[in-house]
Coordinates of C-alpha atoms and ligand atoms in Angstrom, one line a residue:
M1 CA 16.8 -20.4 -2.1
I2 CA 13.1 -21.5 -2.0
E3 CA 12.4 -24.8 -4.3
P4 CA 10.1 -24.0 -7.3
Y5 CA 6.7 -25.0 -6.5
G6 CA 6.0 -29.0 -7.0
G7 CA 10.1 -29.3 -6.6
R8 CA 11.4 -28.4 -10.0
L9 CA 11.3 -25.5 -12.5
V10 CA 9.3 -26.4 -15.9
A11 CA 11.5 -25.5 -18.9
R12 CA 9.5 -26.2 -22.3
E13 CA 11.2 -23.7 -24.3
V14 CA 12.4 -25.3 -27.5
S15 CA 16.0 -25.3 -28.6
D16 CA 17.3 -23.2 -31.3
A17 CA 16.9 -26.0 -33.7
E18 CA 13.6 -26.7 -33.2
R19 CA 12.5 -23.0 -33.5
A20 CA 14.0 -22.8 -36.9
R21 CA 12.4 -25.9 -38.0
R22 CA 8.9 -24.8 -36.4
D23 CA 9.2 -21.8 -38.0
A24 CA 10.2 -23.1 -41.4
E25 CA 7.4 -25.3 -41.4
L26 CA 4.8 -23.0 -40.1
G27 CA 2.7 -23.3 -43.3
D28 CA 1.9 -27.0 -42.5
L29 CA 0.8 -26.6 -38.9
L30 CA -2.9 -26.2 -37.8
T31 CA -2.8 -22.6 -36.2
V32 CA -5.0 -20.2 -34.2
T33 CA -4.8 -17.0 -33.1
P34 CA -6.0 -16.9 -29.4
P35 CA -6.6 -13.9 -27.3
I36 CA -3.6 -12.4 -25.6
D37 CA -4.7 -13.9 -22.3
Q38 CA -4.1 -17.3 -23.4
L39 CA -0.5 -16.4 -25.1
Y40 CA 0.6 -14.7 -21.8
D41 CA -0.2 -18.1 -20.2
A42 CA 1.3 -20.0 -22.8
E43 CA 4.4 -18.3 -22.3
K44 CA 4.5 -18.5 -18.5
I45 CA 3.8 -22.1 -18.9
G46 CA 7.0 -22.6 -21.2
I47 CA 9.3 -20.6 -19.0
G48 CA 8.0 -22.2 -15.8
A49 CA 6.3 -19.3 -14.0
Y50 CA 3.4 -21.7 -13.5
S51 CA 5.3 -24.5 -12.6
P52 CA 4.6 -27.6 -12.1
L53 CA 1.9 -27.0 -15.0
E54 CA 3.6 -28.2 -18.2
G55 CA 0.6 -27.2 -20.4
F56 CA -2.9 -26.1 -20.1
M57 CA -5.4 -28.1 -17.7
D58 CA -7.3 -31.2 -18.7
S59 CA -10.9 -31.8 -17.7
A60 CA -9.9 -33.6 -14.7
T61 CA -7.4 -30.8 -13.6
L62 CA -9.8 -28.1 -14.2
G63 CA -12.4 -30.0 -12.0
S64 CA -10.0 -30.8 -9.1
V65 CA -9.2 -27.1 -9.1
T66 CA -12.5 -25.7 -8.9
R67 CA -13.7 -28.2 -6.5
T68 CA -10.9 -28.6 -4.1
G69 CA -8.4 -25.7 -4.5
R70 CA -5.6 -28.3 -5.6
L71 CA -4.2 -29.9 -8.3
P72 CA -5.0 -33.6 -8.7
N73 CA -1.6 -34.6 -7.0
G74 CA -2.8 -32.5 -3.9
L75 CA -1.0 -29.5 -4.4
P76 CA -2.8 -26.1 -3.5
W77 CA -3.8 -24.4 -6.7
S78 CA -6.7 -22.1 -7.1
I79 CA -6.9 -20.4 -10.3
P80 CA -7.9 -22.2 -13.7
I81 CA -5.3 -22.4 -16.5
H82 CA -7.3 -23.6 -19.3
F83 CA -7.6 -22.8 -23.0
P84 CA -10.8 -22.0 -24.5
V85 CA -10.8 -22.8 -28.4
P86 CA -11.0 -19.4 -30.0
L87 CA -14.2 -18.5 -31.5
E88 CA -12.9 -17.5 -34.6
A89 CA -11.7 -21.1 -35.2
A90 CA -15.1 -22.5 -35.2
G91 CA -15.8 -24.2 -38.5
T92 CA -12.0 -24.3 -39.5
E93 CA -9.5 -27.1 -40.1
A94 CA -7.6 -26.2 -36.9
G95 CA -11.0 -25.6 -34.7
A96 CA -11.7 -29.2 -35.7
A97 CA -8.0 -30.5 -34.0
R98 CA -8.4 -33.6 -32.5
P99 CA -6.1 -35.0 -29.5
G100 CA -2.9 -36.0 -31.2
D101 CA -2.8 -32.8 -33.4
D102 CA -0.3 -30.0 -32.6
V103 CA -1.8 -26.7 -32.8
G104 CA 0.2 -23.6 -33.0
L105 CA -0.7 -20.7 -31.1
L106 CA 0.1 -17.1 -33.2
D107 CA 0.2 -13.9 -32.0
S108 CA -1.6 -11.2 -33.7
G109 CA 1.3 -10.4 -36.0
G110 CA 1.4 -14.2 -37.0
R111 CA 4.5 -15.1 -34.8
L112 CA 4.5 -18.9 -33.9
I113 CA 4.7 -18.3 -30.1
A114 CA 3.7 -22.1 -29.0
I115 CA 2.7 -25.3 -30.0
L116 CA -0.1 -27.1 -28.0
H117 CA 0.3 -30.7 -28.1
L118 CA -3.6 -31.4 -28.1
Q119 CA -4.4 -34.3 -25.5
E120 CA -8.1 -33.4 -24.6
T121 CA -10.9 -31.6 -26.0
F122 CA -13.9 -31.1 -23.4
P123 CA -17.0 -28.9 -22.9
I124 CA -16.6 -26.3 -20.4
D125 CA -19.7 -24.2 -18.6
P126 CA -18.1 -20.4 -18.4
G127 CA -20.9 -19.4 -16.0
A128 CA -20.0 -22.1 -13.7
L129 CA -16.1 -22.0 -13.8
A130 CA -16.8 -18.3 -13.1
R131 CA -18.9 -19.2 -9.8
A132 CA -16.0 -21.4 -8.8
T133 CA -13.2 -19.3 -9.5
Y134 CA -14.8 -15.9 -8.8
G135 CA -17.7 -16.6 -6.7
T136 CA -19.8 -14.8 -9.0
D137 CA -21.0 -15.1 -12.4
D138 CA -22.1 -11.3 -12.5
P139 CA -20.9 -10.2 -16.1
K140 CA -19.9 -6.6 -14.4
H141 CA -17.0 -8.5 -13.1
P142 CA -14.0 -8.1 -15.4
N143 CA -12.7 -11.9 -15.6
V144 CA -16.3 -13.1 -15.6
A145 CA -17.2 -11.2 -18.6
D146 CA -13.9 -12.7 -20.5
L147 CA -15.1 -16.3 -19.3
L148 CA -18.6 -15.5 -20.4
A149 CA -17.5 -14.1 -23.9
G150 CA -15.3 -17.2 -24.6
G151 CA -15.8 -20.3 -26.3
T152 CA -17.4 -23.2 -24.4
T153 CA -15.0 -26.0 -25.4
A154 CA -11.5 -26.3 -24.0
W155 CA -8.1 -27.8 -25.5
A156 CA -5.6 -29.6 -22.7
G157 CA -2.0 -30.3 -23.5
K158 CA 1.4 -29.7 -22.7
I159 CA 3.0 -26.3 -24.3
D160 CA 6.3 -26.1 -26.0
L161 CA 7.4 -22.3 -26.2
V162 CA 8.8 -21.3 -29.7
H163 CA 9.0 -17.6 -29.2
R164 CA 8.8 -15.3 -26.2
L165 CA 6.1 -12.6 -26.7
L166 CA 7.2 -9.3 -27.8
P167 CA 5.9 -6.7 -25.4
P168 CA 5.3 -3.2 -26.7
W169 CA 8.2 -1.8 -24.5
D170 CA 11.9 -1.9 -24.7
R171 CA 12.5 -3.9 -21.4
A172 CA 13.2 -7.5 -21.1
E173 CA 11.0 -9.6 -18.8
P174 CA 13.5 -12.0 -17.1
T175 CA 12.3 -15.9 -16.7
P176 CA 11.9 -17.6 -13.1
A177 CA 15.5 -19.1 -14.2
E178 CA 17.0 -15.9 -14.6
T179 CA 15.6 -14.0 -11.6
R180 CA 17.0 -16.9 -9.6
T181 CA 20.3 -16.5 -11.2
E182 CA 20.1 -12.8 -10.4
F183 CA 19.2 -13.5 -6.8
A184 CA 22.1 -16.1 -6.4
R185 CA 24.2 -13.1 -7.9
R186 CA 23.4 -10.7 -5.7
G187 CA 23.7 -13.0 -2.6
W188 CA 20.1 -12.9 -1.7
Q189 CA 18.8 -16.4 0.0
R190 CA 15.4 -15.1 1.1
V191 CA 13.5 -12.8 -1.2
A192 CA 10.1 -11.1 -0.8
G193 CA 7.8 -10.8 -3.7
Y194 CA 5.6 -7.6 -4.2
Q195 CA 2.5 -8.0 -6.7
C196 CA 1.4 -4.6 -8.0
R197 CA -0.6 -3.2 -10.7
N198 CA -0.7 0.6 -10.4
P199 CA 2.2 3.0 -10.1
P200 CA 3.4 3.4 -6.6
H201 CA 2.3 5.7 -3.7
T202 CA 3.5 5.9 -0.1
A203 CA 1.0 3.2 1.4
H204 CA 2.5 0.8 -1.1
E205 CA 6.2 1.6 -0.2
Y206 CA 5.4 1.8 3.2
I207 CA 4.8 -2.1 3.5
Q208 CA 7.9 -2.7 1.1
R209 CA 9.9 -1.0 3.6
L210 CA 8.3 -2.8 6.6
T211 CA 9.0 -5.9 4.4
L212 CA 12.7 -4.9 3.9
E213 CA 13.3 -4.4 7.6
R214 CA 12.6 -8.1 8.3
E215 CA 15.6 -9.8 9.6
D216 CA 14.5 -12.8 7.5
V217 CA 14.3 -11.0 3.9
D218 CA 17.3 -10.2 2.0
G219 CA 15.9 -8.4 -0.8
L220 CA 12.7 -7.5 -2.5
L221 CA 11.5 -8.3 -6.2
I222 CA 8.9 -5.8 -7.1
H223 CA 7.0 -7.7 -9.7
P224 CA 4.2 -5.2 -11.1
V225 CA 1.7 -7.3 -13.2
V226 CA 1.3 -5.7 -16.7
G227 CA -0.9 -7.4 -19.0
R228 CA -4.0 -6.5 -21.4
L229 CA -5.5 -3.3 -20.4
K230 CA -8.7 -2.1 -19.6
K231 CA -10.2 1.4 -19.8
G232 CA -8.7 3.5 -16.8
D233 CA -5.6 1.2 -16.6
Y234 CA -2.4 3.2 -16.4
R235 CA 0.1 2.2 -19.1
P236 CA 2.6 -0.5 -18.3
E237 CA 5.5 1.8 -19.4
V238 CA 4.1 4.4 -17.0
I239 CA 4.2 1.7 -14.1
L240 CA 7.4 0.6 -14.8
E241 CA 8.9 4.1 -15.0
A242 CA 7.0 5.3 -11.9
Y243 CA 8.5 2.1 -10.1
D244 CA 12.1 3.1 -11.5
A245 CA 11.8 6.4 -10.2
L246 CA 10.9 5.0 -6.6
V247 CA 13.4 2.2 -6.7
R248 CA 16.6 4.7 -8.2
N249 CA 15.6 7.9 -5.7
Y250 CA 15.0 5.9 -2.7
Y251 CA 15.9 2.4 -2.2
P252 CA 19.5 1.1 -1.9
A253 CA 20.5 -0.3 -5.1
D254 CA 21.3 -3.7 -3.8
R255 CA 18.2 -4.4 -1.7
V256 CA 15.4 -4.1 -4.5
M257 CA 15.0 -5.2 -8.0
M258 CA 12.1 -4.5 -10.2
T259 CA 11.2 -6.4 -13.3
P260 CA 7.8 -6.7 -15.1
L261 CA 5.3 -9.9 -15.2
T262 CA 3.0 -9.8 -18.3
I263 CA 0.0 -12.2 -17.6
T264 CA -3.7 -11.1 -17.2
M265 CA -4.6 -10.2 -14.0
R266 CA -7.1 -12.2 -12.1
Y267 CA -9.2 -10.3 -10.0
G268 CA -10.1 -13.1 -7.9
G269 CA -9.7 -11.8 -4.4
P270 CA -8.3 -14.7 -2.2
K271 CA -7.8 -17.3 -4.9
A272 CA -6.1 -14.9 -7.0
A273 CA -3.8 -13.8 -4.3
L274 CA -3.0 -17.6 -3.5
F275 CA -2.1 -18.0 -7.2
L276 CA -0.3 -14.9 -7.6
A277 CA 1.9 -16.2 -4.5
I278 CA 2.4 -19.5 -6.0
V279 CA 3.9 -17.7 -9.4
R280 CA 6.2 -15.7 -7.4
R281 CA 7.7 -18.6 -5.5
N282 CA 8.5 -20.3 -8.8
Y283 CA 10.4 -16.8 -9.5
G284 CA 12.4 -17.3 -6.4
C285 CA 10.4 -15.4 -3.6
A286 CA 10.2 -17.3 -0.2
V287 CA 7.8 -14.4 1.2
Y288 CA 5.0 -12.7 -0.6
I289 CA 3.6 -9.5 0.4
V290 CA -0.1 -9.3 0.9
G291 CA -2.0 -5.8 1.7
R292 CA -5.5 -5.5 2.2
D293 CA -7.8 -6.4 -0.8
Q294 CA -5.3 -7.8 -2.8
A295 CA -6.4 -8.9 -6.6
G296 CA -10.0 -7.6 -5.5
V297 CA -12.6 -5.8 -7.4
G298 CA -15.5 -3.7 -6.8
K299 CA -17.2 -5.4 -3.8
Y300 CA -16.9 -9.3 -4.7
Y301 CA -14.4 -10.0 -2.0
D302 CA -14.0 -9.7 1.9
P303 CA -10.8 -7.4 1.9
Y304 CA -8.9 -9.3 4.4
A305 CA -9.8 -13.0 2.8
C306 CA -7.0 -12.8 0.9
H307 CA -4.9 -12.8 4.3
R308 CA -6.8 -16.0 5.5
I309 CA -6.5 -18.4 2.4
F310 CA -2.7 -18.4 3.3
D311 CA -4.0 -20.2 6.5
A312 CA -6.2 -22.9 4.6
F313 CA -3.8 -23.5 2.1
D314 CA 0.1 -24.4 2.5
I315 CA 2.0 -23.2 -0.6
G316 CA 5.3 -23.1 1.2
V317 CA 5.5 -19.2 0.7
Q318 CA 5.9 -17.2 4.1
P319 CA 2.8 -14.5 3.7
A320 CA 3.9 -11.1 4.9
R321 CA 0.4 -9.8 5.5
Y322 CA -0.3 -6.0 6.1
D323 CA -3.2 -4.0 7.2
E324 CA -4.5 -1.1 5.2
S325 CA -1.7 1.6 5.7
F326 CA -1.9 5.6 5.6
F327 CA -0.2 8.6 6.2
C328 CA -1.5 10.0 9.8
R329 CA -1.6 13.7 10.1
R330 CA -1.4 13.7 13.9
C331 CA 1.2 10.9 13.7
G332 CA 3.3 12.7 11.0
W333 CA 4.2 9.3 9.6
M334 CA 2.9 6.1 7.8
A335 CA 1.0 3.9 10.1
S336 CA -2.0 1.3 10.3
G337 CA -4.7 0.7 12.3
K338 CA -2.2 -1.6 14.6
T339 CA 0.1 1.5 15.3
C340 CA -2.1 4.9 15.1
A341 CA -4.8 5.7 17.6
H342 CA -6.3 8.8 15.9
P343 CA -9.6 9.0 14.1
V344 CA -10.1 8.4 10.0
S345 CA -10.4 12.2 9.9
D346 CA -6.7 12.7 10.5
R347 CA -5.6 10.1 7.8
A348 CA -4.4 11.4 4.5
E349 CA -6.5 9.3 2.1
T350 CA -4.0 7.4 -0.4
S351 CA -6.6 5.6 -2.5
Q352 CA -6.0 5.0 -6.1
S353 CA -8.9 7.1 -6.9
R354 CA -7.9 9.6 -4.9
V355 CA -4.5 9.9 -6.7
R356 CA -6.0 9.8 -9.9
D357 CA -8.6 12.7 -9.1
A358 CA -6.2 14.8 -7.9
L359 CA -3.6 14.2 -10.7
A360 CA -6.4 14.8 -13.3
S361 CA -7.5 17.9 -11.5
G362 CA -4.2 19.3 -11.7
A363 CA -4.2 19.7 -7.9
E364 CA -0.9 19.2 -5.8
L365 CA -0.4 16.0 -4.2
P366 CA 1.6 16.1 -1.0
P367 CA 4.7 13.7 -0.9
E368 CA 2.8 11.9 2.4
I369 CA 0.9 10.8 -0.5
L370 CA 2.9 10.5 -3.7
R371 CA 6.9 10.8 -4.3
P372 CA 7.3 13.8 -6.2
E373 CA 9.3 12.0 -8.7
V374 CA 6.4 9.6 -9.3
A375 CA 3.8 12.6 -9.4
A376 CA 6.0 14.2 -12.3
I377 CA 5.6 10.8 -14.0
L378 CA 2.2 10.4 -13.6
R379 CA 1.3 14.1 -14.7
R380 CA 2.3 13.5 -18.3
P381 CA -0.7 13.5 -20.4
N382 CA -2.2 10.0 -21.7
V383 CA -0.4 8.0 -19.3
M384 CA -3.9 6.0 -18.8
L385 CA -5.8 4.0 -21.4
T386 CA -8.9 6.0 -22.1
Ligands
ZN1 ZN1 -2.0 8.4 14.1

């Protein structure tokens, strides 16, 4: 199986004894309650999903990533993983923490999720960070809006994970070590990773099937990113249930596995695609599926820049790159511009917005666009955050 990124899986979960001690002494610890985005990141650092990162980036690392797209050791890395000091911490004792201090990161319920061993406090320029990462400082870009609304001071330091986050659904989220163990148990050597953030329609299924047909792929990890919601997003449990329906009803059980990944989605187009592929390498994926406009939003990115970035940066993962696919009524089949000669007017439009509109209006969606088992789930009330 492919090695973790950087050669070693980071494991910074504390022992049971240390967990008990940290919980017992919580009252003596400086603590802050950061936005869920930073807690997701802290947890992912702790379980090794962001290997080789062991903590939140310091100023030298952040500068290297934004200027060169690489960590200081030369490994490609495209997305800043930094920790803006929560605005609410201003004026508090924790807000004045200094290098050498330990700061506890609490969830909204007051549970101690992680310890940040503070190594550096440094100023950040959210606008400059937005331009360097997302290519824009337009506040209409969701991640830019988050950056601009956050603090202008960052903390850097290693993370110790004390407790896993409690997801609001009843489903475990395996660590990279656990997915690797499961792949090995299934006899999968070379696994393809599939990134998604919406319920599956047939265009998604098509590129998953094309990947499963490859002779160099033993299995497929469908790894939906389910994190903080914004208006109009499908609820995580709906996405997971919809994928369950697809996997259970259509895929061979020994070829496909689906588990959630709780991180905040970075809509950074090519840079986000590269980052998401690095993360999947840590979970054990040697192949990574890249469709059209992966991790895009609005019109900020060329839809195929997410393909080209894998030529510019070698992360040791084989990209499985696919053009836009669709159901062609003349071909009577799923196709892409590479396999179908017919005009756009012959294509069944499978865009997410088309699917949403049809479901909202109660219109029937043909099985060429949506599997009936998936449609039945998406037709229920309150499947999206409104
Ligand atoms: Zn055709």
